[in-house]
mmCIF file of C-alpha atoms in Angstrom:
data_model
loop_
_atom_site.group_PDB
_atom_site.id
_atom_site.type_symbol
_atom_site.label_atom_id
_atom_site.label_comp_id
_atom_site.label_asym_id
_atom_site.label_seq_id
_atom_site.Cartn_x
_atom_site.Cartn_y
_atom_site.Cartn_z
ATOM 1 C CA UNK A 7 45.421 41.618 -0.098
ATOM 2 C CA UNK A 8 41.808 40.710 -0.822
ATOM 3 C CA UNK A 9 39.380 43.565 -1.099
ATOM 4 C CA UNK A 10 35.958 43.425 0.552
ATOM 5 C CA UNK A 11 34.442 43.158 -2.937
ATOM 6 C CA UNK A 12 36.474 40.051 -3.766
ATOM 7 C CA UNK A 13 35.592 38.441 -0.422
ATOM 8 C CA UNK A 14 31.905 39.180 -0.957
ATOM 9 C CA UNK A 15 32.024 37.660 -4.420
ATOM 10 C CA UNK A 16 33.759 34.549 -3.080
ATOM 11 C CA UNK A 17 31.117 34.192 -0.376
ATOM 12 C CA UNK A 18 28.336 34.393 -2.959
ATOM 13 C CA UNK A 19 30.040 31.781 -5.151
ATOM 14 C CA UNK A 20 30.533 29.405 -2.236
ATOM 15 C CA UNK A 21 26.917 29.804 -1.192
ATOM 16 C CA UNK A 22 25.766 29.123 -4.742
ATOM 17 C CA UNK A 23 27.938 26.007 -4.885
ATOM 18 C CA UNK A 24 26.441 24.727 -1.648
ATOM 19 C CA UNK A 25 22.930 25.352 -2.939
ATOM 20 C CA UNK A 26 23.724 23.422 -6.114
ATOM 21 C CA UNK A 27 25.152 20.539 -4.095
ATOM 22 C CA UNK A 28 21.985 20.176 -2.042
ATOM 23 C CA UNK A 29 19.444 17.694 -3.410
ATOM 24 C CA UNK A 30 15.771 18.309 -2.706
ATOM 25 C CA UNK A 31 13.433 15.381 -3.234
ATOM 26 C CA UNK A 32 9.704 14.879 -2.744
ATOM 27 C CA UNK A 33 8.103 11.784 -1.269
ATOM 28 C CA UNK A 34 4.357 11.274 -1.810
ATOM 29 C CA UNK A 35 2.042 9.080 0.262
ATOM 30 C CA UNK A 36 -1.666 8.727 0.945
ATOM 31 C CA UNK A 37 -0.838 7.996 4.593
ATOM 32 C CA UNK A 38 -2.528 10.726 6.669
ATOM 33 C CA UNK A 39 -0.352 13.253 8.471
ATOM 34 C CA UNK A 40 0.294 12.118 12.021
ATOM 35 C CA UNK A 41 -0.489 8.467 11.290
ATOM 36 C CA UNK A 42 1.881 5.722 12.422
ATOM 37 C CA UNK A 43 3.085 5.287 8.833
ATOM 38 C CA UNK A 44 3.711 9.019 8.411
ATOM 39 C CA UNK A 45 5.701 9.201 11.647
ATOM 40 C CA UNK A 46 7.997 6.374 10.516
ATOM 41 C CA UNK A 47 8.553 8.109 7.171
ATOM 42 C CA UNK A 48 9.428 11.308 9.040
ATOM 43 C CA UNK A 49 12.070 9.414 11.025
ATOM 44 C CA UNK A 50 13.494 8.010 7.792
ATOM 45 C CA UNK A 51 13.663 11.452 6.188
ATOM 46 C CA UNK A 52 15.337 12.939 9.264
ATOM 47 C CA UNK A 53 17.915 10.151 9.258
ATOM 48 C CA UNK A 54 18.754 10.708 5.598
ATOM 49 C CA UNK A 55 19.180 14.436 6.204
ATOM 50 C CA UNK A 56 21.362 13.865 9.247
ATOM 51 C CA UNK A 57 23.619 11.245 7.638
ATOM 52 C CA UNK A 58 24.160 13.305 4.491
ATOM 53 C CA UNK A 59 24.990 16.436 6.513
ATOM 54 C CA UNK A 60 21.870 18.109 5.194
ATOM 55 C CA UNK A 61 22.850 17.637 1.546
ATOM 56 C CA UNK A 62 19.806 15.438 0.823
ATOM 57 C CA UNK A 63 16.504 16.892 1.884
ATOM 58 C CA UNK A 64 13.265 14.984 1.424
ATOM 59 C CA UNK A 65 9.883 16.653 1.769
ATOM 60 C CA UNK A 66 6.950 14.367 2.577
ATOM 61 C CA UNK A 67 3.669 15.150 0.817
ATOM 62 C CA UNK A 68 1.205 13.214 2.977
ATOM 63 C CA UNK A 69 -2.501 12.560 3.119
ATOM 64 C CA UNK A 70 -3.019 12.330 -0.625
ATOM 65 C CA UNK A 71 -2.035 15.972 -1.181
ATOM 66 C CA UNK A 72 -0.105 14.800 -4.246
ATOM 67 C CA UNK A 73 -3.198 12.951 -5.461
ATOM 68 C CA UNK A 74 -4.046 9.273 -5.402
ATOM 69 C CA UNK A 75 -1.516 6.579 -6.226
ATOM 70 C CA UNK A 76 -2.146 6.894 -9.952
ATOM 71 C CA UNK A 77 -1.369 10.617 -9.717
ATOM 72 C CA UNK A 78 1.807 9.859 -7.765
ATOM 73 C CA UNK A 79 3.075 7.539 -10.483
ATOM 74 C CA UNK A 80 2.346 10.135 -13.168
ATOM 75 C CA UNK A 81 4.142 12.821 -11.164
ATOM 76 C CA UNK A 82 7.151 10.564 -10.662
ATOM 77 C CA UNK A 83 7.385 10.048 -14.415
ATOM 78 C CA UNK A 84 7.441 13.774 -15.121
ATOM 79 C CA UNK A 85 9.781 14.597 -12.244
ATOM 80 C CA UNK A 86 7.411 16.451 -9.906
ATOM 81 C CA UNK A 87 7.789 13.701 -7.294
ATOM 82 C CA UNK A 88 10.825 11.465 -6.909
ATOM 83 C CA UNK A 89 9.738 8.959 -4.250
ATOM 84 C CA UNK A 90 6.410 7.408 -3.281
ATOM 85 C CA UNK A 91 4.973 4.876 -0.873
ATOM 86 C CA UNK A 92 2.604 2.762 -2.968
ATOM 87 C CA UNK A 93 0.284 -0.113 -2.079
ATOM 88 C CA UNK A 94 -0.129 -3.252 -4.173
ATOM 89 C CA UNK A 95 -2.942 -1.538 -6.053
ATOM 90 C CA UNK A 96 -0.713 1.341 -7.081
ATOM 91 C CA UNK A 97 2.186 -0.931 -7.972
ATOM 92 C CA UNK A 98 -0.160 -3.023 -10.126
ATOM 93 C CA UNK A 99 -0.519 -0.024 -12.439
ATOM 94 C CA UNK A 100 3.165 -0.504 -13.197
ATOM 95 C CA UNK A 101 3.262 -4.296 -13.094
ATOM 96 C CA UNK A 102 0.126 -6.432 -12.760
ATOM 97 C CA UNK A 103 2.094 -9.099 -10.871
ATOM 98 C CA UNK A 104 1.719 -6.975 -7.737
ATOM 99 C CA UNK A 105 -1.998 -7.879 -7.604
ATOM 100 C CA UNK A 106 -1.157 -11.536 -6.906
ATOM 101 C CA UNK A 107 -0.139 -10.786 -3.331
ATOM 102 C CA UNK A 108 -3.517 -9.183 -2.554
ATOM 103 C CA UNK A 109 -6.015 -11.465 -4.295
ATOM 104 C CA UNK A 110 -8.985 -11.983 -1.942
ATOM 105 C CA UNK A 111 -9.104 -15.151 0.128
ATOM 106 C CA UNK A 112 -5.848 -16.616 -1.184
ATOM 107 C CA UNK A 113 -4.116 -16.298 2.203
ATOM 108 C CA UNK A 114 -5.319 -17.308 5.662
ATOM 109 C CA UNK A 115 -2.748 -15.613 7.893
ATOM 110 C CA UNK A 116 0.363 -13.476 7.964
ATOM 111 C CA UNK A 117 2.701 -16.457 8.193
ATOM 112 C CA UNK A 118 1.836 -17.974 4.814
ATOM 113 C CA UNK A 119 1.591 -14.536 3.194
ATOM 114 C CA UNK A 120 5.059 -13.626 4.514
ATOM 115 C CA UNK A 121 6.441 -16.871 3.085
ATOM 116 C CA UNK A 122 5.018 -16.185 -0.377
ATOM 117 C CA UNK A 123 5.937 -12.521 -0.618
ATOM 118 C CA UNK A 124 9.519 -13.138 0.467
ATOM 119 C CA UNK A 125 9.790 -15.342 -2.620
ATOM 120 C CA UNK A 126 7.759 -13.164 -4.999
ATOM 121 C CA UNK A 127 8.889 -9.623 -4.197
ATOM 122 C CA UNK A 128 12.344 -9.941 -5.818
ATOM 123 C CA UNK A 129 10.605 -10.805 -9.102
ATOM 124 C CA UNK A 130 8.388 -7.731 -8.821
ATOM 125 C CA UNK A 131 11.481 -5.664 -7.921
ATOM 126 C CA UNK A 132 13.147 -6.674 -11.174
ATOM 127 C CA UNK A 133 10.101 -5.861 -13.306
ATOM 128 C CA UNK A 134 9.698 -2.424 -11.729
ATOM 129 C CA UNK A 135 13.400 -1.712 -12.235
ATOM 130 C CA UNK A 136 12.961 -2.349 -15.968
ATOM 131 C CA UNK A 137 10.322 0.404 -15.950
ATOM 132 C CA UNK A 138 12.587 2.924 -14.254
ATOM 133 C CA UNK A 139 11.411 2.498 -10.653
ATOM 134 C CA UNK A 140 13.681 1.216 -7.890
ATOM 135 C CA UNK A 141 12.155 -0.501 -4.849
ATOM 136 C CA UNK A 142 13.971 0.789 -1.787
ATOM 137 C CA UNK A 143 12.026 -1.380 0.663
ATOM 138 C CA UNK A 144 8.829 -3.370 1.172
ATOM 139 C CA UNK A 145 6.571 -2.722 4.163
ATOM 140 C CA UNK A 146 3.379 -4.007 5.763
ATOM 141 C CA UNK A 147 0.034 -2.277 5.383
ATOM 142 C CA UNK A 148 -2.132 -4.935 7.015
ATOM 143 C CA UNK A 149 -5.235 -6.980 6.337
ATOM 144 C CA UNK A 150 -8.119 -5.345 4.516
ATOM 145 C CA UNK A 151 -11.489 -5.733 6.261
ATOM 146 C CA UNK A 152 -14.915 -4.604 5.136
ATOM 147 C CA UNK A 153 -16.003 -1.313 6.689
ATOM 148 C CA UNK A 154 -19.663 -0.702 5.931
ATOM 149 C CA UNK A 155 -22.527 1.723 6.470
ATOM 150 C CA UNK A 156 -24.808 -1.140 7.569
ATOM 151 C CA UNK A 157 -23.931 -4.481 9.195
ATOM 152 C CA UNK A 158 -22.923 -7.384 6.940
ATOM 153 C CA UNK A 159 -23.148 -10.952 8.173
ATOM 154 C CA UNK A 160 -23.669 -12.751 4.842
ATOM 155 C CA UNK A 161 -22.286 -12.422 1.355
ATOM 156 C CA UNK A 162 -25.702 -11.262 0.162
ATOM 157 C CA UNK A 163 -25.578 -8.396 2.695
ATOM 158 C CA UNK A 164 -22.375 -7.144 1.091
ATOM 159 C CA UNK A 165 -23.603 -7.661 -2.465
ATOM 160 C CA UNK A 166 -26.492 -5.292 -1.769
ATOM 161 C CA UNK A 167 -24.120 -2.445 -0.879
ATOM 162 C CA UNK A 168 -22.275 -0.073 -3.203
ATOM 163 C CA UNK A 169 -18.698 -1.278 -2.829
ATOM 164 C CA UNK A 170 -15.661 0.978 -3.353
ATOM 165 C CA UNK A 171 -13.487 -0.382 -6.149
ATOM 166 C CA UNK A 172 -10.360 0.571 -8.060
ATOM 167 C CA UNK A 173 -10.644 3.862 -9.892
ATOM 168 C CA UNK A 174 -7.879 2.908 -12.310
ATOM 169 C CA UNK A 175 -8.350 -0.795 -13.087
ATOM 170 C CA UNK A 176 -11.468 -1.484 -15.132
ATOM 171 C CA UNK A 177 -10.708 -5.213 -15.171
ATOM 172 C CA UNK A 178 -10.800 -5.423 -11.368
ATOM 173 C CA UNK A 179 -14.127 -3.561 -11.376
ATOM 174 C CA UNK A 180 -15.548 -5.910 -14.012
ATOM 175 C CA UNK A 181 -14.492 -8.960 -12.003
ATOM 176 C CA UNK A 182 -16.304 -7.681 -8.911
ATOM 177 C CA UNK A 183 -19.416 -6.990 -10.963
ATOM 178 C CA UNK A 184 -19.225 -10.456 -12.525
ATOM 179 C CA UNK A 185 -19.031 -11.961 -9.015
ATOM 180 C CA UNK A 186 -22.331 -10.303 -8.067
ATOM 181 C CA UNK A 187 -21.159 -7.127 -6.355
ATOM 182 C CA UNK A 188 -22.041 -3.493 -7.036
ATOM 183 C CA UNK A 189 -18.600 -1.864 -7.478
ATOM 184 C CA UNK A 190 -18.177 1.906 -7.638
ATOM 185 C CA UNK A 191 -14.824 3.110 -9.035
ATOM 186 C CA UNK A 192 -13.360 5.634 -6.602
ATOM 187 C CA UNK A 193 -9.885 6.588 -5.396
ATOM 188 C CA UNK A 194 -8.789 6.490 -1.776
ATOM 189 C CA UNK A 195 -8.766 10.235 -1.175
ATOM 190 C CA UNK A 196 -12.394 10.526 -2.343
ATOM 191 C CA UNK A 197 -13.726 7.739 -0.124
ATOM 192 C CA UNK A 198 -14.653 9.945 2.836
ATOM 193 C CA UNK A 199 -16.882 12.188 0.748
ATOM 194 C CA UNK A 200 -18.153 9.082 -1.051
ATOM 195 C CA UNK A 201 -19.434 7.616 2.210
ATOM 196 C CA UNK A 202 -20.837 10.934 3.366
ATOM 197 C CA UNK A 203 -22.850 11.385 0.176
ATOM 198 C CA UNK A 204 -23.927 7.754 -0.106
ATOM 199 C CA UNK A 205 -21.990 7.182 -3.316
ATOM 200 C CA UNK A 206 -20.391 4.174 -1.623
ATOM 201 C CA UNK A 207 -21.567 2.094 1.331
ATOM 202 C CA UNK A 208 -18.703 -0.369 1.810
ATOM 203 C CA UNK A 209 -14.947 -0.509 1.357
ATOM 204 C CA UNK A 210 -12.184 -2.998 2.033
ATOM 205 C CA UNK A 211 -9.670 -1.062 4.114
ATOM 206 C CA UNK A 212 -6.669 -1.771 6.322
ATOM 207 C CA UNK A 213 -7.497 -1.059 9.946
ATOM 208 C CA UNK A 214 -4.798 1.569 10.459
ATOM 209 C CA UNK A 215 -5.912 3.578 7.435
ATOM 210 C CA UNK A 216 -9.569 3.430 8.495
ATOM 211 C CA UNK A 217 -8.633 4.869 11.889
ATOM 212 C CA UNK A 218 -6.014 7.439 10.886
ATOM 213 C CA UNK A 219 -8.135 8.811 8.018
ATOM 214 C CA UNK A 220 -11.287 8.881 10.203
ATOM 215 C CA UNK A 221 -13.129 6.897 7.517
ATOM 216 C CA UNK A 222 -14.563 4.600 10.169
ATOM 217 C CA UNK A 223 -16.740 7.452 11.468
ATOM 218 C CA UNK A 224 -18.786 7.137 8.271
ATOM 219 C CA UNK A 225 -18.718 3.326 8.374
ATOM 220 C CA UNK A 226 -19.861 2.269 11.854
ATOM 221 C CA UNK A 227 -19.554 -1.465 11.109
ATOM 222 C CA UNK A 228 -16.603 -3.706 10.359
ATOM 223 C CA UNK A 229 -16.648 -7.405 9.543
ATOM 224 C CA UNK A 230 -13.480 -9.043 10.834
ATOM 225 C CA UNK A 231 -13.090 -11.353 7.830
ATOM 226 C CA UNK A 232 -9.480 -11.285 6.610
ATOM 227 C CA UNK A 233 -10.303 -10.373 3.017
ATOM 228 C CA UNK A 234 -6.836 -9.700 1.618
ATOM 229 C CA UNK A 235 -3.411 -8.681 2.961
ATOM 230 C CA UNK A 236 -1.836 -5.489 1.673
ATOM 231 C CA UNK A 237 1.764 -4.423 1.477
ATOM 232 C CA UNK A 238 3.447 -1.257 0.311
ATOM 233 C CA UNK A 239 6.720 -0.426 -1.351
ATOM 234 C CA UNK A 240 8.821 2.685 -0.989
ATOM 235 C CA UNK A 241 9.995 3.378 -4.534
ATOM 236 C CA UNK A 242 12.174 5.988 -6.192
ATOM 237 C CA UNK A 243 12.276 6.940 -9.846
ATOM 238 C CA UNK A 244 15.612 6.486 -11.593
ATOM 239 C CA UNK A 245 15.895 10.206 -12.325
ATOM 240 C CA UNK A 246 15.607 10.972 -8.634
ATOM 241 C CA UNK A 247 18.106 8.296 -7.644
ATOM 242 C CA UNK A 248 20.621 9.524 -10.210
ATOM 243 C CA UNK A 249 20.700 12.909 -8.488
ATOM 244 C CA UNK A 250 22.376 11.276 -5.491
ATOM 245 C CA UNK A 251 25.976 10.232 -5.141
ATOM 246 C CA UNK A 252 26.633 6.515 -4.541
ATOM 247 C CA UNK A 253 27.242 7.299 -0.863
ATOM 248 C CA UNK A 254 23.966 9.222 -0.597
ATOM 249 C CA UNK A 255 22.111 6.395 -2.323
ATOM 250 C CA UNK A 256 23.514 4.028 0.283
ATOM 251 C CA UNK A 257 22.250 6.266 3.086
ATOM 252 C CA UNK A 258 18.786 6.429 1.512
ATOM 253 C CA UNK A 259 18.608 2.652 1.101
ATOM 254 C CA UNK A 260 19.794 2.052 4.651
ATOM 255 C CA UNK A 261 17.188 4.328 6.191
ATOM 256 C CA UNK A 262 14.448 3.007 3.896
ATOM 257 C CA UNK A 263 15.261 -0.551 4.996
ATOM 258 C CA UNK A 264 15.166 0.524 8.656
ATOM 259 C CA UNK A 265 11.798 2.200 8.109
ATOM 260 C CA UNK A 266 10.427 -0.932 6.453
ATOM 261 C CA UNK A 267 11.623 -3.043 9.353
ATOM 262 C CA UNK A 268 9.907 -0.705 11.795
ATOM 263 C CA UNK A 269 6.733 -0.861 9.720
ATOM 264 C CA UNK A 270 6.778 -4.638 9.931
ATOM 265 C CA UNK A 271 7.704 -4.741 13.614
ATOM 266 C CA UNK A 272 5.018 -2.298 14.722
ATOM 267 C CA UNK A 273 2.255 -2.636 12.135
ATOM 268 C CA UNK A 274 0.568 -5.696 13.572
ATOM 269 C CA UNK A 275 0.595 -4.237 17.068
ATOM 270 C CA UNK A 276 -0.682 -0.929 15.684
ATOM 271 C CA UNK A 277 -3.527 -2.761 13.933
ATOM 272 C CA UNK A 278 -4.815 -3.928 17.290
ATOM 273 C CA UNK A 279 -4.324 -0.508 18.861
ATOM 274 C CA UNK A 280 -6.252 1.184 16.031
ATOM 275 C CA UNK A 281 -9.028 -1.393 16.232
ATOM 276 C CA UNK A 282 -9.366 -0.912 20.000
ATOM 277 C CA UNK A 283 -9.471 2.878 19.560
ATOM 278 C CA UNK A 284 -12.223 2.638 16.938
ATOM 279 C CA UNK A 285 -14.274 0.273 19.077
ATOM 280 C CA UNK A 286 -14.083 2.705 21.982
ATOM 281 C CA UNK A 287 -15.430 5.396 19.655
ATOM 282 C CA UNK A 288 -18.405 3.356 18.537
ATOM 283 C CA UNK A 289 -17.249 0.977 15.796
ATOM 284 C CA UNK A 290 -19.200 -2.292 15.871
ATOM 285 C CA UNK A 291 -17.049 -5.273 14.915
ATOM 286 C CA UNK A 292 -18.976 -8.227 13.526
ATOM 287 C CA UNK A 293 -17.357 -11.627 13.843
ATOM 288 C CA UNK A 294 -17.115 -13.418 10.516
ATOM 289 C CA UNK A 295 -19.073 -16.633 10.856
ATOM 290 C CA UNK A 296 -17.702 -19.864 9.339
ATOM 291 C CA UNK A 297 -20.606 -19.744 6.855
ATOM 292 C CA UNK A 298 -19.657 -16.209 5.770
ATOM 293 C CA UNK A 299 -16.006 -17.183 5.354
ATOM 294 C CA UNK A 300 -16.931 -20.267 3.353
ATOM 295 C CA UNK A 301 -19.303 -18.312 1.119
ATOM 296 C CA UNK A 302 -16.595 -15.729 0.460
ATOM 297 C CA UNK A 303 -14.020 -18.422 -0.279
ATOM 298 C CA UNK A 304 -16.322 -20.118 -2.768
ATOM 299 C CA UNK A 305 -17.117 -16.810 -4.459
ATOM 300 C CA UNK A 306 -13.421 -15.938 -4.671
ATOM 301 C CA UNK A 307 -12.479 -19.325 -6.072
ATOM 302 C CA UNK A 308 -15.040 -18.880 -8.833
ATOM 303 C CA UNK A 309 -13.336 -15.620 -9.808
ATOM 304 C CA UNK A 310 -9.733 -16.855 -9.594
ATOM 305 C CA UNK A 311 -9.661 -18.365 -13.115
ATOM 306 C CA UNK A 312 -10.728 -15.026 -14.591
ATOM 307 C CA UNK A 313 -8.240 -13.213 -12.337
ATOM 308 C CA UNK A 314 -5.551 -15.482 -13.768
ATOM 309 C CA UNK A 315 -6.651 -14.810 -17.329
ATOM 310 C CA UNK A 316 -7.503 -11.112 -17.194
ATOM 311 C CA UNK A 317 -5.905 -9.397 -14.194
ATOM 312 C CA UNK A 318 -2.513 -10.966 -13.486
ATOM 313 C CA UNK A 319 0.019 -13.000 -15.480
ATOM 314 C CA UNK A 320 -1.026 -16.659 -15.348
ATOM 315 C CA UNK A 321 2.418 -18.084 -14.474
ATOM 316 C CA UNK A 322 2.777 -15.591 -11.618
ATOM 317 C CA UNK A 323 -0.649 -16.508 -10.241
ATOM 318 C CA UNK A 324 0.245 -20.203 -10.426
ATOM 319 C CA UNK A 325 3.531 -19.609 -8.610
ATOM 320 C CA UNK A 326 1.798 -17.749 -5.773
ATOM 321 C CA UNK A 327 -0.604 -20.655 -5.229
ATOM 322 C CA UNK A 328 2.245 -23.164 -5.456
ATOM 323 C CA UNK A 329 4.270 -21.327 -2.817
ATOM 324 C CA UNK A 330 1.220 -20.973 -0.583
ATOM 325 C CA UNK A 331 0.397 -24.663 -0.840
ATOM 326 C CA UNK A 332 4.050 -25.539 -0.255
ATOM 327 C CA UNK A 333 3.973 -23.568 2.978
ATOM 328 C CA UNK A 334 0.697 -25.131 4.124
ATOM 329 C CA UNK A 335 2.034 -28.630 3.482
ATOM 330 C CA UNK A 336 5.100 -27.871 5.621
ATOM 331 C CA UNK A 337 3.013 -26.954 8.668
ATOM 332 C CA UNK A 338 2.179 -29.589 11.308
#
């Protein structure tokens, strides 16, 4: 007959075993709490918890609380964070090829961008895997537009403003300066204070981020030029993935893929909803004139050779342009 002491000890041991079996992971993102992106990530996390019977718990650290994307990568490497949602800019810190899908003025619309990235992303996947990062899914972020403290209708208008630039890529900053702009290195989570203090006067931002972060309140003007498309990847570090059983890894991948599909299905509709909301609250949207678009295209084309030489691998850049041109030639 078991004594109460033996039963108590058994209960403690079972509880300890259950605690050891549970896996707690952290997912970092600059997406603001309550934003459309954050809500989709919450659904993903809930699904993983449900389908692993609570054995895999993922805590979302939103709104840049884990730092900017450079900080997230560093924290993944040392094990403080296991998963992160990173934009092309963040991924480019790991592999410069990621920049090629967000080079200004290379793409005209979503259709040709979708065609190129469907071909290019598997290559980026493989390079990131070599570095110890596994891409669970790719997702849309949207087109970057210029949000500014004063209206811009010409390229010269923009060149007179202090333009937010990458805080981690000196080459990208140098290329902007060479093209006649006044770049100010700054990370995403510092942009709001940067606008408020006058440190920066312009930034290329996706519409949803401008609205959900309230950045547009400090930038009452937006030019609707499609400057560059942005995508994001949900990645996990190998050390985090290895903490999961094969079955749990399958659950994580399945829910990450579903989240990415929802991102893509809703993002373009959400862009319009966010833009309408900002206009109702006072944002002035300036239509990009054909002259402005042409001036930007010519300026970008002058920079592309240096981008190819200094920012991204030349063969990768060439392949992106080849795929884009292939798509354009196939259209009626």
